[in-house]
XYZ file of C-alpha atoms in Angstrom:
750
model
C 43.684 40.307 9.969
C 41.502 39.155 12.878
C 38.428 40.274 10.960
C 39.460 38.222 7.848
C 40.163 35.240 10.083
C 36.792 35.612 11.764
C 34.988 35.955 8.473
C 36.856 32.912 7.072
C 35.933 30.873 10.144
C 32.320 31.844 9.783
C 32.342 30.911 6.112
C 33.963 27.537 6.908
C 31.362 26.881 9.589
C 28.563 27.803 7.240
C 29.888 25.424 4.522
C 30.341 22.583 7.032
C 26.943 23.137 8.575
C 25.426 23.159 5.102
C 27.181 19.853 4.282
C 26.053 18.331 7.512
C 22.444 19.463 6.865
C 22.643 17.975 3.355
C 23.983 14.688 4.790
C 21.056 14.698 7.264
C 18.552 15.273 4.496
C 19.755 12.915 1.804
C 17.622 9.869 2.615
C 15.661 10.072 -0.658
C 18.747 8.931 -2.505
C 18.360 5.448 -0.997
C 14.850 5.021 -2.489
C 14.714 2.755 -5.597
C 11.399 3.473 -7.263
C 11.984 0.704 -9.833
C 11.998 -1.952 -7.099
C 9.179 -4.387 -7.762
C 8.611 -3.296 -11.353
C 9.930 -6.507 -12.943
C 9.759 -10.235 -12.156
C 11.440 -11.034 -8.888
C 15.112 -11.920 -8.836
C 15.234 -12.587 -5.086
C 16.581 -15.866 -3.908
C 13.260 -16.996 -2.444
C 11.347 -16.344 -5.696
C 13.348 -18.675 -7.990
C 11.261 -21.762 -7.138
C 7.918 -20.052 -7.937
C 6.655 -21.301 -11.288
C 3.635 -18.945 -11.571
C 5.119 -15.857 -13.212
C 2.290 -13.619 -11.970
C 3.247 -14.506 -8.375
C 6.743 -13.191 -9.124
C 5.466 -9.706 -10.007
C 5.426 -7.153 -7.224
C 3.428 -4.750 -9.506
C 4.727 -1.559 -7.999
C 5.256 1.597 -10.184
C 7.953 4.283 -10.057
C 5.383 6.659 -8.535
C 6.196 10.403 -8.487
C 4.041 12.128 -5.832
C 4.138 13.061 -2.141
C 3.063 10.276 0.312
C -0.579 9.197 0.260
C -1.458 11.376 -2.766
C -4.611 11.534 -4.815
C -2.685 10.841 -8.086
C 0.668 9.242 -8.756
C 2.630 10.116 -11.914
C 4.428 7.264 -13.615
C 6.156 6.559 -16.958
C 3.740 4.416 -18.950
C 4.841 1.291 -20.763
C 1.349 -0.365 -20.845
C -1.720 1.215 -22.482
C -4.530 -0.599 -20.728
C -6.328 -0.146 -17.429
C -6.779 -3.912 -17.393
C -6.881 -5.966 -14.152
C -3.496 -7.100 -12.886
C -1.630 -5.039 -15.470
C 0.371 -2.192 -13.930
C 0.984 0.870 -16.133
C 4.778 0.322 -15.925
C 7.110 -2.688 -16.190
C 10.816 -2.258 -16.195
C 11.558 -4.700 -19.045
C 9.095 -3.250 -21.467
C 10.652 -1.656 -24.528
C 8.163 1.150 -25.466
C 7.323 4.382 -23.646
C 3.815 5.798 -24.257
C 3.905 8.829 -22.007
C 3.340 9.997 -18.418
C 0.218 8.598 -16.760
C -1.645 10.366 -14.075
C -2.341 6.998 -12.274
C -4.641 5.622 -9.577
C -3.050 2.243 -9.646
C -2.954 0.458 -6.242
C 0.706 -0.035 -5.692
C 1.821 -3.626 -5.745
C -1.576 -5.023 -6.450
C -3.375 -7.334 -8.894
C -6.267 -4.892 -9.327
C -6.630 -2.268 -12.051
C -5.965 1.421 -12.725
C -8.904 3.723 -13.069
C -9.780 7.320 -13.941
C -6.321 7.864 -15.424
C -5.002 9.940 -18.324
C -1.725 10.089 -20.162
C 0.438 12.919 -21.456
C 2.847 12.169 -24.287
C 5.212 14.746 -25.849
C 6.308 14.098 -29.437
C 8.196 15.995 -32.113
C 8.223 16.196 -35.920
C 4.969 15.334 -37.625
C 1.707 14.809 -35.738
C 0.942 11.198 -34.925
C -1.949 10.194 -32.648
C -1.761 6.358 -32.687
C 0.327 4.841 -29.908
C 2.051 2.385 -32.250
C 3.301 5.272 -34.314
C 4.419 7.696 -31.591
C 5.842 5.308 -28.972
C 9.391 5.921 -28.059
C 12.010 3.183 -27.807
C 12.723 2.968 -24.173
C 16.168 2.654 -22.566
C 16.992 2.955 -18.914
C 20.228 4.809 -19.480
C 18.169 7.813 -20.337
C 16.200 8.064 -17.107
C 16.404 9.302 -13.550
C 13.738 8.233 -10.928
C 13.155 9.364 -7.364
C 9.935 9.589 -5.334
C 9.625 13.240 -6.245
C 11.157 13.463 -9.703
C 11.302 11.512 -12.919
C 13.433 12.434 -16.019
C 13.599 10.727 -19.399
C 15.383 11.608 -22.620
C 13.394 10.702 -25.639
C 16.076 10.273 -28.432
C 13.633 9.602 -31.234
C 11.742 12.799 -30.518
C 14.815 14.627 -29.284
C 13.024 15.865 -26.150
C 14.104 15.837 -22.489
C 11.057 15.301 -20.228
C 10.840 15.868 -16.424
C 7.944 15.521 -14.042
C 7.240 16.323 -10.390
C 4.069 16.481 -8.446
C 1.995 17.786 -5.536
C -0.769 15.927 -3.658
C -3.329 16.339 -6.426
C -1.364 17.898 -9.323
C 1.609 17.431 -11.631
C 3.987 19.626 -13.458
C 5.985 18.561 -16.564
C 8.881 20.337 -18.141
C 9.757 19.519 -21.723
C 13.031 20.665 -23.159
C 13.631 20.613 -26.940
C 16.978 19.125 -27.839
C 16.656 20.465 -31.435
C 14.466 23.090 -33.109
C 11.254 21.398 -34.206
C 7.497 21.142 -34.000
C 6.452 19.621 -30.689
C 3.030 18.169 -29.956
C 1.596 17.288 -26.517
C -0.950 14.459 -26.736
C -3.498 13.979 -23.840
C -5.484 10.726 -23.750
C -8.139 9.522 -21.243
C -7.377 5.830 -20.749
C -10.773 4.282 -20.861
C -10.928 0.596 -21.764
C -14.716 1.051 -21.998
C -14.512 3.595 -24.898
C -16.029 6.149 -22.634
C -14.791 9.572 -21.552
C -14.614 13.098 -22.681
C -11.858 15.569 -23.627
C -11.951 19.224 -24.785
C -9.396 21.779 -25.821
C -9.457 25.588 -25.597
C -6.653 27.008 -27.790
C -7.396 30.493 -26.863
C -6.869 29.931 -23.095
C -4.231 27.278 -23.718
C -6.159 24.546 -21.835
C -7.112 20.928 -22.189
C -9.576 19.146 -19.860
C -11.627 16.141 -19.638
C -12.564 12.940 -17.665
C -12.312 9.179 -17.682
C -15.236 7.465 -16.015
C -14.475 4.925 -13.379
C -15.960 1.356 -13.416
C -16.253 -1.007 -10.519
C -14.279 -4.205 -9.964
C -15.117 -7.456 -8.005
C -18.627 -7.250 -6.720
C -20.531 -5.047 -9.284
C -17.701 -5.660 -11.845
C -17.999 -3.379 -14.832
C -20.715 -1.222 -13.462
C -20.234 2.586 -13.266
C -18.462 3.465 -10.061
C -20.428 6.734 -9.788
C -17.555 9.163 -10.321
C -14.790 9.890 -12.826
C -11.117 10.841 -12.899
C -11.092 14.521 -13.974
C -8.205 16.513 -15.285
C -7.326 20.075 -16.162
C -4.181 20.966 -18.028
C -2.711 24.398 -18.579
C 0.145 25.431 -20.802
C 2.364 28.474 -20.458
C 2.887 28.855 -24.197
C 0.459 29.622 -26.999
C -0.638 26.821 -29.327
C 0.333 26.828 -32.982
C -2.200 24.032 -33.690
C -4.781 22.054 -31.769
C -7.450 19.418 -32.247
C -8.951 16.112 -31.064
C -8.679 12.604 -32.342
C -10.017 9.071 -32.098
C -8.394 5.902 -33.501
C -5.865 7.946 -35.402
C -8.399 10.273 -37.072
C -8.078 13.955 -36.391
C -11.201 16.067 -36.043
C -11.385 19.837 -36.441
C -13.484 20.364 -33.391
C -12.888 21.269 -29.765
C -14.204 18.236 -27.960
C -14.837 14.538 -28.371
C -16.454 11.820 -26.251
C -17.345 8.174 -25.909
C -15.258 6.882 -28.764
C -12.261 4.543 -28.908
C -8.795 5.903 -28.135
C -9.867 9.503 -27.840
C -7.491 12.355 -27.132
C -6.511 15.954 -27.785
C -3.298 17.505 -28.961
C -1.640 20.944 -28.701
C 1.073 21.968 -31.101
C 4.101 24.244 -30.491
C 7.180 25.380 -32.273
C 10.193 25.100 -29.946
C 13.755 26.192 -30.529
C 16.709 24.091 -29.355
C 16.980 24.515 -25.588
C 13.489 26.030 -25.269
C 11.262 24.633 -22.537
C 7.555 23.956 -22.427
C 5.886 23.674 -19.034
C 2.683 21.642 -18.642
C 0.601 22.113 -15.508
C -1.971 19.363 -14.598
C -4.638 19.238 -11.925
C -6.655 16.122 -11.007
C -9.879 15.528 -9.080
C -12.597 12.934 -8.466
C -15.418 15.465 -8.542
C -15.208 17.844 -11.601
C -12.970 19.590 -14.161
C -13.464 22.821 -12.259
C -12.240 21.162 -9.056
C -9.229 19.802 -10.858
C -8.498 23.400 -12.006
C -9.084 24.703 -8.420
C -6.648 22.018 -7.012
C -4.004 23.134 -9.457
C -4.510 26.874 -8.596
C -4.262 26.011 -4.915
C -1.267 23.591 -4.836
C 0.965 24.735 -7.664
C -0.446 28.143 -8.732
C 2.142 29.520 -11.160
C 5.184 28.163 -9.356
C 8.038 27.021 -11.507
C 9.101 23.406 -11.886
C 12.068 23.650 -9.466
C 9.986 25.238 -6.720
C 7.431 22.375 -6.847
C 10.235 19.770 -6.966
C 11.927 21.368 -3.964
C 8.670 21.204 -1.953
C 7.968 17.532 -2.807
C 11.549 16.681 -2.059
C 11.227 18.257 1.398
C 8.049 16.377 2.046
C 9.716 12.998 1.247
C 12.791 13.797 3.202
C 10.695 14.675 6.275
C 8.615 11.482 5.921
C 11.609 9.172 5.382
C 13.627 10.799 8.178
C 11.039 9.698 10.801
C 13.301 6.628 10.816
C 16.908 7.559 10.468
C 19.244 4.595 9.953
C 22.927 4.726 10.810
C 24.928 1.846 9.401
C 27.555 1.026 6.853
C 25.096 -1.489 5.209
C 24.356 0.611 2.168
C 22.373 -2.255 0.507
C 20.181 -2.730 3.549
C 19.476 1.051 3.664
C 18.381 1.058 0.015
C 15.998 -1.834 0.699
C 14.757 -0.214 3.857
C 13.951 3.257 2.544
C 12.530 1.752 -0.638
C 10.219 -0.276 1.585
C 9.255 2.837 3.549
C 8.520 4.612 0.243
C 6.291 1.765 -0.908
C 4.511 1.739 2.503
C 3.531 5.396 1.972
C 1.636 5.067 -1.272
C -1.831 4.224 0.014
C -4.602 4.714 1.139
C -5.331 7.445 -1.441
C -6.388 11.010 -0.742
C -9.737 11.542 -2.344
C -11.067 15.040 -1.488
C -10.309 18.319 -3.171
C -8.699 21.262 -1.555
C -12.112 22.568 -0.623
C -12.998 19.214 0.990
C -15.348 17.920 -1.658
C -15.263 14.231 -2.570
C -17.490 11.685 -4.270
C -20.039 10.018 -1.999
C -18.991 6.476 -1.122
C -20.889 4.026 -3.305
C -22.853 6.971 -4.745
C -23.913 7.933 -8.275
C -22.244 11.262 -9.037
C -23.183 12.510 -5.654
C -20.765 14.529 -3.582
C -20.017 15.212 0.039
C -17.719 17.785 1.797
C -15.345 17.006 4.585
C -14.218 19.817 6.937
C -10.908 20.197 8.671
C -9.932 16.556 7.697
C -9.086 14.521 4.656
C -11.006 11.694 3.096
C -9.193 8.541 1.826
C -9.978 5.431 -0.104
C -8.288 2.461 -1.757
C -7.846 0.367 1.337
C -6.410 -3.064 0.389
C -7.692 -4.076 3.805
C -7.091 -7.741 3.784
C -3.363 -7.013 3.272
C -2.606 -3.760 5.049
C -4.294 -4.149 8.415
C -1.461 -6.555 9.363
C 1.543 -4.185 9.280
C 1.069 -1.273 6.760
C -1.701 0.422 8.709
C 0.005 -0.309 12.108
C 3.147 1.390 10.633
C 0.990 4.508 9.913
C -0.444 4.293 13.417
C 3.066 4.252 14.835
C 4.591 7.057 12.729
C 1.579 9.245 11.662
C -1.358 8.800 14.093
C -3.093 11.941 12.746
C -3.256 10.313 9.340
C -4.351 7.032 10.917
C -7.155 9.082 12.567
C -8.244 10.413 9.187
C -8.328 6.878 7.815
C -10.579 5.720 10.606
C -12.833 8.660 10.116
C -12.951 7.926 6.407
C -14.100 4.377 7.064
C -16.888 5.678 9.347
C -18.063 8.088 6.627
C -18.177 5.180 4.117
C -20.330 3.158 6.473
C -22.694 6.008 7.128
C -23.046 6.861 3.434
C -23.435 3.322 2.199
C -25.243 1.843 5.179
C -22.715 -0.879 5.913
C -19.059 -0.757 6.997
C -17.060 -1.757 3.871
C -14.882 -4.864 3.920
C -12.338 -3.881 1.277
C -13.208 -0.332 -0.023
C -11.520 0.524 -3.320
C -12.674 2.643 -6.210
C -14.763 4.362 -3.525
C -17.193 1.441 -3.597
C -18.077 -1.845 -1.959
C -16.130 -4.652 -3.488
C -16.526 -7.820 -1.232
C -12.951 -8.520 -2.325
C -10.846 -10.991 -0.410
C -12.110 -12.320 2.979
C -12.432 -11.266 6.557
C -13.866 -8.026 7.997
C -10.639 -6.276 8.795
C -11.913 -2.745 8.846
C -12.978 -3.771 12.300
C -9.504 -5.001 13.100
C -7.966 -1.735 11.840
C -10.396 0.514 13.849
C -9.786 -1.571 16.965
C -6.019 -1.399 16.444
C -6.085 2.370 16.164
C -8.545 2.828 19.069
C -6.441 0.825 21.508
C -3.379 2.828 20.554
C -5.043 6.054 21.710
C -6.064 7.294 18.184
C -9.638 8.334 19.006
C -10.605 11.622 17.491
C -13.773 10.200 15.831
C -17.199 8.946 16.897
C -16.295 5.486 18.302
C -19.993 4.796 19.104
C -20.927 5.324 15.448
C -18.013 3.111 14.382
C -19.081 0.424 16.849
C -22.727 0.526 15.507
C -21.529 -0.062 11.920
C -18.967 -2.753 12.843
C -21.535 -4.571 14.975
C -23.952 -4.500 12.078
C -21.440 -6.288 9.996
C -20.804 -8.899 12.692
C -24.440 -9.645 13.506
C -26.650 -9.015 10.526
C -27.116 -10.377 6.985
C -27.832 -7.709 4.360
C -30.889 -8.095 2.162
C -30.281 -9.607 -1.197
C -29.765 -6.352 -3.060
C -27.248 -5.058 -0.571
C -25.487 -8.362 -0.338
C -25.093 -8.605 -4.107
C -23.747 -5.113 -4.042
C -20.844 -6.240 -1.865
C -22.161 -5.198 1.581
C -21.696 -7.275 4.726
C -19.757 -10.323 5.589
C -19.829 -13.169 3.117
C -21.310 -16.289 4.646
C -22.361 -14.543 7.875
C -25.547 -16.626 8.347
C -23.641 -19.882 8.258
C -20.948 -18.558 10.550
C -23.554 -17.441 13.047
C -25.484 -20.774 12.866
C -22.612 -23.200 13.036
C -19.784 -21.233 14.671
C -17.942 -21.833 11.415
C -18.575 -21.759 7.718
C -19.288 -25.268 6.557
C -18.234 -26.726 3.180
C -21.909 -26.890 2.312
C -21.860 -23.046 1.916
C -19.941 -22.293 -1.255
C -20.111 -18.460 -0.745
C -21.344 -18.004 -4.367
C -21.782 -14.212 -4.276
C -18.148 -13.309 -3.870
C -15.056 -12.759 -5.953
C -13.353 -15.313 -3.751
C -15.738 -18.173 -3.553
C -15.547 -20.988 -0.905
C -12.407 -20.532 1.300
C -14.609 -21.448 4.314
C -11.853 -22.257 6.752
C -9.887 -19.100 6.085
C -13.060 -17.035 6.451
C -13.823 -18.688 9.741
C -10.319 -18.006 11.058
C -10.389 -14.292 10.022
C -13.995 -13.621 11.227
C -12.855 -15.078 14.670
C -10.063 -12.570 14.725
C -12.432 -9.763 13.780
C -14.880 -10.780 16.414
C -12.074 -10.647 18.964
C -11.262 -7.161 17.738
C -14.741 -5.935 18.100
C -15.065 -7.647 21.553
C -12.228 -5.418 22.831
C -14.142 -2.281 21.862
C -17.404 -3.603 23.250
C -15.699 -4.174 26.592
C -14.269 -0.704 26.609
C -17.687 0.771 25.805
C -19.374 -1.195 28.541
C -21.394 -3.365 26.130
C -21.136 -6.499 28.332
C -23.476 -8.802 26.407
C -21.782 -8.078 23.133
C -18.448 -8.594 24.779
C -19.288 -11.983 26.060
C -20.807 -13.140 22.783
C -18.023 -11.816 20.592
C -15.365 -13.241 22.875
C -17.023 -16.630 22.555
C -17.178 -16.265 18.811
C -13.433 -15.320 18.679
C -12.854 -18.915 19.670
C -14.567 -20.248 16.556
C -11.200 -21.307 15.156
C -11.429 -24.291 17.396
C -14.358 -25.638 15.401
C -12.260 -26.110 12.214
C -9.155 -27.450 13.995
C -8.971 -31.170 13.471
C -6.987 -32.777 16.373
C -6.397 -35.925 14.343
C -4.188 -34.014 11.907
C -3.212 -31.177 14.146
C -4.320 -28.577 11.572
C -7.291 -26.618 10.379
C -9.472 -28.423 7.879
C -12.661 -28.076 5.919
C -15.801 -29.263 7.692
C -19.371 -29.967 6.730
C -22.492 -28.751 8.530
C -23.028 -32.303 10.002
C -19.522 -32.115 11.587
C -17.688 -34.425 9.211
C -14.283 -33.415 7.930
C -13.563 -32.734 4.292
C -11.785 -35.648 2.462
C -9.102 -36.161 1.412
C -6.843 -34.040 3.530
C -3.746 -32.581 1.868
C -1.883 -30.326 4.298
C 0.413 -28.831 1.715
C -1.860 -28.443 -1.318
C -3.953 -25.473 -2.325
C -7.358 -26.504 -0.999
C -10.726 -24.857 -1.879
C -11.450 -23.982 1.717
C -8.216 -22.063 2.126
C -7.480 -18.555 0.707
C -4.441 -18.434 -1.437
C -2.499 -20.974 0.647
C -2.547 -24.432 2.323
C -4.017 -25.844 5.538
C -0.625 -25.988 7.115
C 0.105 -22.353 6.414
C -3.295 -21.132 7.600
C -3.181 -23.218 10.849
C -0.983 -20.576 12.368
C -3.464 -17.750 11.802
C -4.825 -17.326 15.381
C -2.992 -14.163 16.273
C -5.382 -13.190 19.088
C -5.253 -16.462 21.022
C -1.837 -18.040 20.703
C -2.298 -19.792 24.127
C -5.428 -21.390 22.801
C -3.816 -22.562 19.624
C -0.808 -23.854 21.543
C -3.119 -25.863 23.787
C -4.836 -27.442 20.705
C -1.391 -28.296 19.330
C -0.338 -29.952 22.525
C 1.964 -27.391 24.060
C 4.702 -24.821 23.232
C 7.206 -27.519 22.175
C 4.763 -28.967 19.671
C 4.086 -25.450 18.362
C 7.886 -25.198 17.822
C 7.902 -28.573 16.092
C 5.049 -27.536 13.753
C 6.887 -24.342 12.906
C 10.108 -26.187 12.295
C 8.198 -28.579 9.926
C 6.764 -25.628 7.993
C 10.128 -24.096 7.441
C 12.021 -27.324 6.768
C 9.456 -28.384 4.132
C 9.916 -24.871 2.557
C 6.152 -24.383 2.930
C 6.461 -20.923 4.440
C 5.324 -18.523 1.772
C 6.242 -14.933 2.377
C 4.697 -13.713 -0.833
C 1.277 -13.741 0.578
C -0.022 -12.053 3.733
C -1.715 -14.681 5.913
C 1.725 -16.070 6.940
C 3.468 -12.804 7.672
C 3.102 -13.401 11.414
C 4.507 -16.927 11.343
C 8.196 -16.330 11.824
C 7.464 -14.390 14.961
C 5.454 -17.257 16.568
C 8.632 -18.855 17.770
C 8.458 -16.228 20.488
C 5.731 -18.377 22.019
C 7.901 -21.493 22.110
C 10.992 -22.492 24.170
C 13.281 -21.385 21.272
C 12.513 -17.714 20.687
C 15.913 -17.382 18.968
C 14.322 -19.153 15.981
C 12.290 -16.015 15.363
C 15.561 -14.124 14.907
C 16.920 -16.846 12.625
C 13.854 -17.008 10.351
C 13.249 -13.230 10.218
C 16.841 -12.644 9.303
C 16.705 -15.318 6.628
C 13.530 -13.864 5.172
C 14.929 -10.397 5.015
C 17.920 -11.756 3.152
C 16.059 -14.020 0.795
C 12.772 -12.220 0.047
C 14.054 -8.673 -0.388
C 16.784 -7.346 -2.660
C 18.013 -4.363 -4.752
C 16.994 -3.467 -8.217
C 13.817 -3.841 -10.234
C 13.338 -7.471 -9.105
C 13.866 -6.668 -5.443
C 10.459 -7.927 -4.175
C 9.425 -11.599 -4.157
C 5.741 -11.069 -4.810
C 2.843 -8.567 -4.918
C 3.605 -5.726 -2.616
C -0.064 -5.388 -1.938
C -0.375 -1.656 -1.244
C 2.772 -1.704 0.842
C 2.170 -4.675 3.178
C 5.231 -6.643 1.977
C 7.293 -3.461 2.352
C 5.900 -2.644 5.797
C 6.857 -6.189 6.997
C 10.475 -5.437 6.072
C 10.399 -2.024 7.889
C 9.137 -3.609 11.076
C 11.438 -6.692 10.792
C 14.524 -4.467 10.201
C 13.749 -2.474 13.259
C 13.457 -5.606 15.394
C 9.676 -5.898 16.190
C 6.430 -6.799 14.470
C 2.634 -6.493 15.220
C 1.505 -10.155 15.169
C -1.759 -9.018 16.695
C -2.142 -5.305 15.835
C -5.253 -4.943 17.989
C -3.415 -5.806 21.157
C -0.867 -2.945 20.770
C 1.926 -5.432 21.330
C 4.843 -6.135 19.096
C 6.873 -9.391 19.011
C 10.583 -8.737 19.313
C 13.186 -10.180 16.977
C 16.512 -8.455 16.436
C 17.278 -5.225 14.585
C 19.113 -5.282 11.291
C 21.007 -1.986 11.577
C 23.542 -0.635 14.070
C 21.206 2.202 14.962
C 17.728 3.418 14.052
C 16.239 6.546 15.428
C 12.406 6.783 15.362
C 10.841 10.229 15.725
C 7.292 10.174 16.912
C 4.535 12.823 16.610
C 4.551 13.376 20.380
C 8.098 14.769 20.119
C 9.747 11.747 21.602
C 12.539 9.746 19.981
C 13.356 6.110 20.326
C 16.931 5.010 19.544
C 17.304 1.342 18.662
C 20.895 0.153 18.888
C 22.306 -3.232 17.857
C 25.676 -4.065 19.499
C 26.998 -6.976 17.521
C 29.911 -9.302 18.158
C 30.355 -9.593 14.400
C 28.599 -8.880 11.168
C 26.931 -12.301 11.378
C 25.401 -11.596 14.817
C 21.618 -11.951 14.738
C 20.879 -13.693 18.126
C 19.930 -11.597 21.087
C 21.891 -12.289 24.338
C 20.276 -9.457 26.302
C 18.101 -6.306 25.836
C 18.440 -3.100 27.762
C 15.647 -0.484 27.782
C 16.462 2.912 29.200
C 19.274 1.471 31.256
C 17.364 -1.545 32.710
C 17.252 -5.209 31.510
C 14.253 -6.012 29.328
C 13.374 -9.736 29.463
C 10.037 -9.926 27.646
C 9.646 -11.176 24.171
C 7.175 -8.435 23.288
C 6.989 -4.712 23.754
C 3.976 -2.406 23.805
C 3.018 0.413 21.568
C 2.855 2.888 24.420
C 6.277 1.880 25.746
C 7.759 2.537 22.287
C 6.058 6.039 22.146
C 7.674 6.943 25.462
C 11.056 7.002 23.541
C 14.433 6.441 25.038
C 17.047 3.876 24.222
C 16.476 0.233 23.330
C 19.743 -1.695 23.074
C 20.063 -5.218 21.651
C 23.232 -7.159 22.338
C 23.650 -9.696 19.490
C 25.855 -12.689 19.144
C 26.651 -15.174 16.431
C 25.058 -18.192 18.018
C 21.747 -18.903 19.783
C 21.861 -18.771 23.528
C 22.907 -21.997 25.207
C 23.872 -23.642 21.940
């Protein structure tokens, strides 16, 4: 009897422990991959008239974090700029795309291919085989997507590894089934071949550049290798709906290959796909290394585990289920890019090369850095949670600079682009360096960053996208005058915004120069970091366009989109001096005047969260007598700019920057100046958040609220002692411990 009781007790303990483990590992259920895939429905977005500004342009990506290839249901056929492969409200489904879309961007996909299963008679034109698409038939998570195709009577499922995908097709009736594979070239280029004997399809889609060098070959392709576990009953290639009895086809419009099968009801067809940026053989090797012959469920379990581990680095405890969904969806979006580029053997396309290849050892090589956006919060989030990855990212930037001769400004498509403004690779490297992430050659990094800051490329290199736009004017005048229209750039003019951002990058480089003992550089760069003063007009109290002769640009409209401002207004950009807030405050006439100007911005509803240059603004109240207004505005923005469902983001997510802002804000701190290693404090959204760091330490952030409405901090306790500062350092966070916020319903002393 005792033995039975003992066995029963053990069994009960086993069941309970299993349930507890499941409860601890179930964060993936909070992620909403469709968030940002339709026009925004958030409160803040409703006054935006430009429909493109209301599109977050994310995709329901299936892949581990920071993968080479993301797999997405496809509702758009093109690789056209600003057109994501998937939109929630589209009505037709065209297959599963192996995508290299920059999540949340207005760029373009590249090197992609699509797999579409159909049944019945063979059709090779998209308009004929497209499936009517309804959301009731699908399930989507970061590691898994399932869709029932009622017209074709097929159940499709897909999961993925870092470089590969595996699809499972289940026949819902006995029928002929065809799998169509299409390179997605808008240039009518590419190649595809089929080997019916081996049961394989392979090919490539050449990549073309965007921005500087637009339309030119990027010097590499997106390669794929596909293997089936079942013998073909028929096979062939096609172009524009015409079928050819041959084994390969290239450089024609709408090319593809098909493999035919006969499936009984309930029978399953498994499709294995490998991808690469170097060759078909490498795509095959990636597949053989990552998936081998593992079954669908085994691959899915591994990818689930990777996502659970990644998400659980921040474990939220709260009854706010909506907030947890938004938070973990944001964390998912912040873990899409930069993109892994090398094969399992370390081979990758040379940066800015022409089908040349390099090999990286014991590290990984990454690209697709939407740098103007992500240096602000998304990369700092990686530095906080995954410093080893951040180190690989820095090393990747150094390799790009060495291979191309200049440190890139905005490296995407593994090329120079000269997209956007600033030189924020410098800001990112300085940010990582000062946080102790240093396993790379900092002297080589400094050499390349200094070259950008002090030299003008020759005309060929400049037109190719290398170097800072307008650097000669900046060095001559201490600002970029209106006389210099910056003609050789995707974003022309925008002289004031460029001046402000170059000043920040000069500050970033100065901090490294000082650490490396380069005193002359440190002094000069420190002086240049104050160049923002040259375009601050004291008569209007804001930044303003200025000519080379010193005259101010007329007329002055503080709240209009002006040609000298990047995607914003003079009022909005005036607050972009993250490295020298005391200096800006002095220009404005003191902390109270800063507060008044911030109040004016918010009261006029001129704060625009949908674009990055203003993301630090709500936290600037910490530099005024009323720091509680930071807590007020951050809380309001989290409520109004983020929501559930497909319309849950107010604007372009821009490779995870919008999402990373939410992650930091919900935790109660934000990197206004990432280079400094300091975070401005606000107040945490959740009752408890436990951050697990790579050093083994844990930080528990607790919010003790008087009521559900409590957002204002009355006191902060760090490891049992009062914490009275408005900012906290990176190193202090990494030490772990307990950070407790006591929150109340009303601001202090009000």
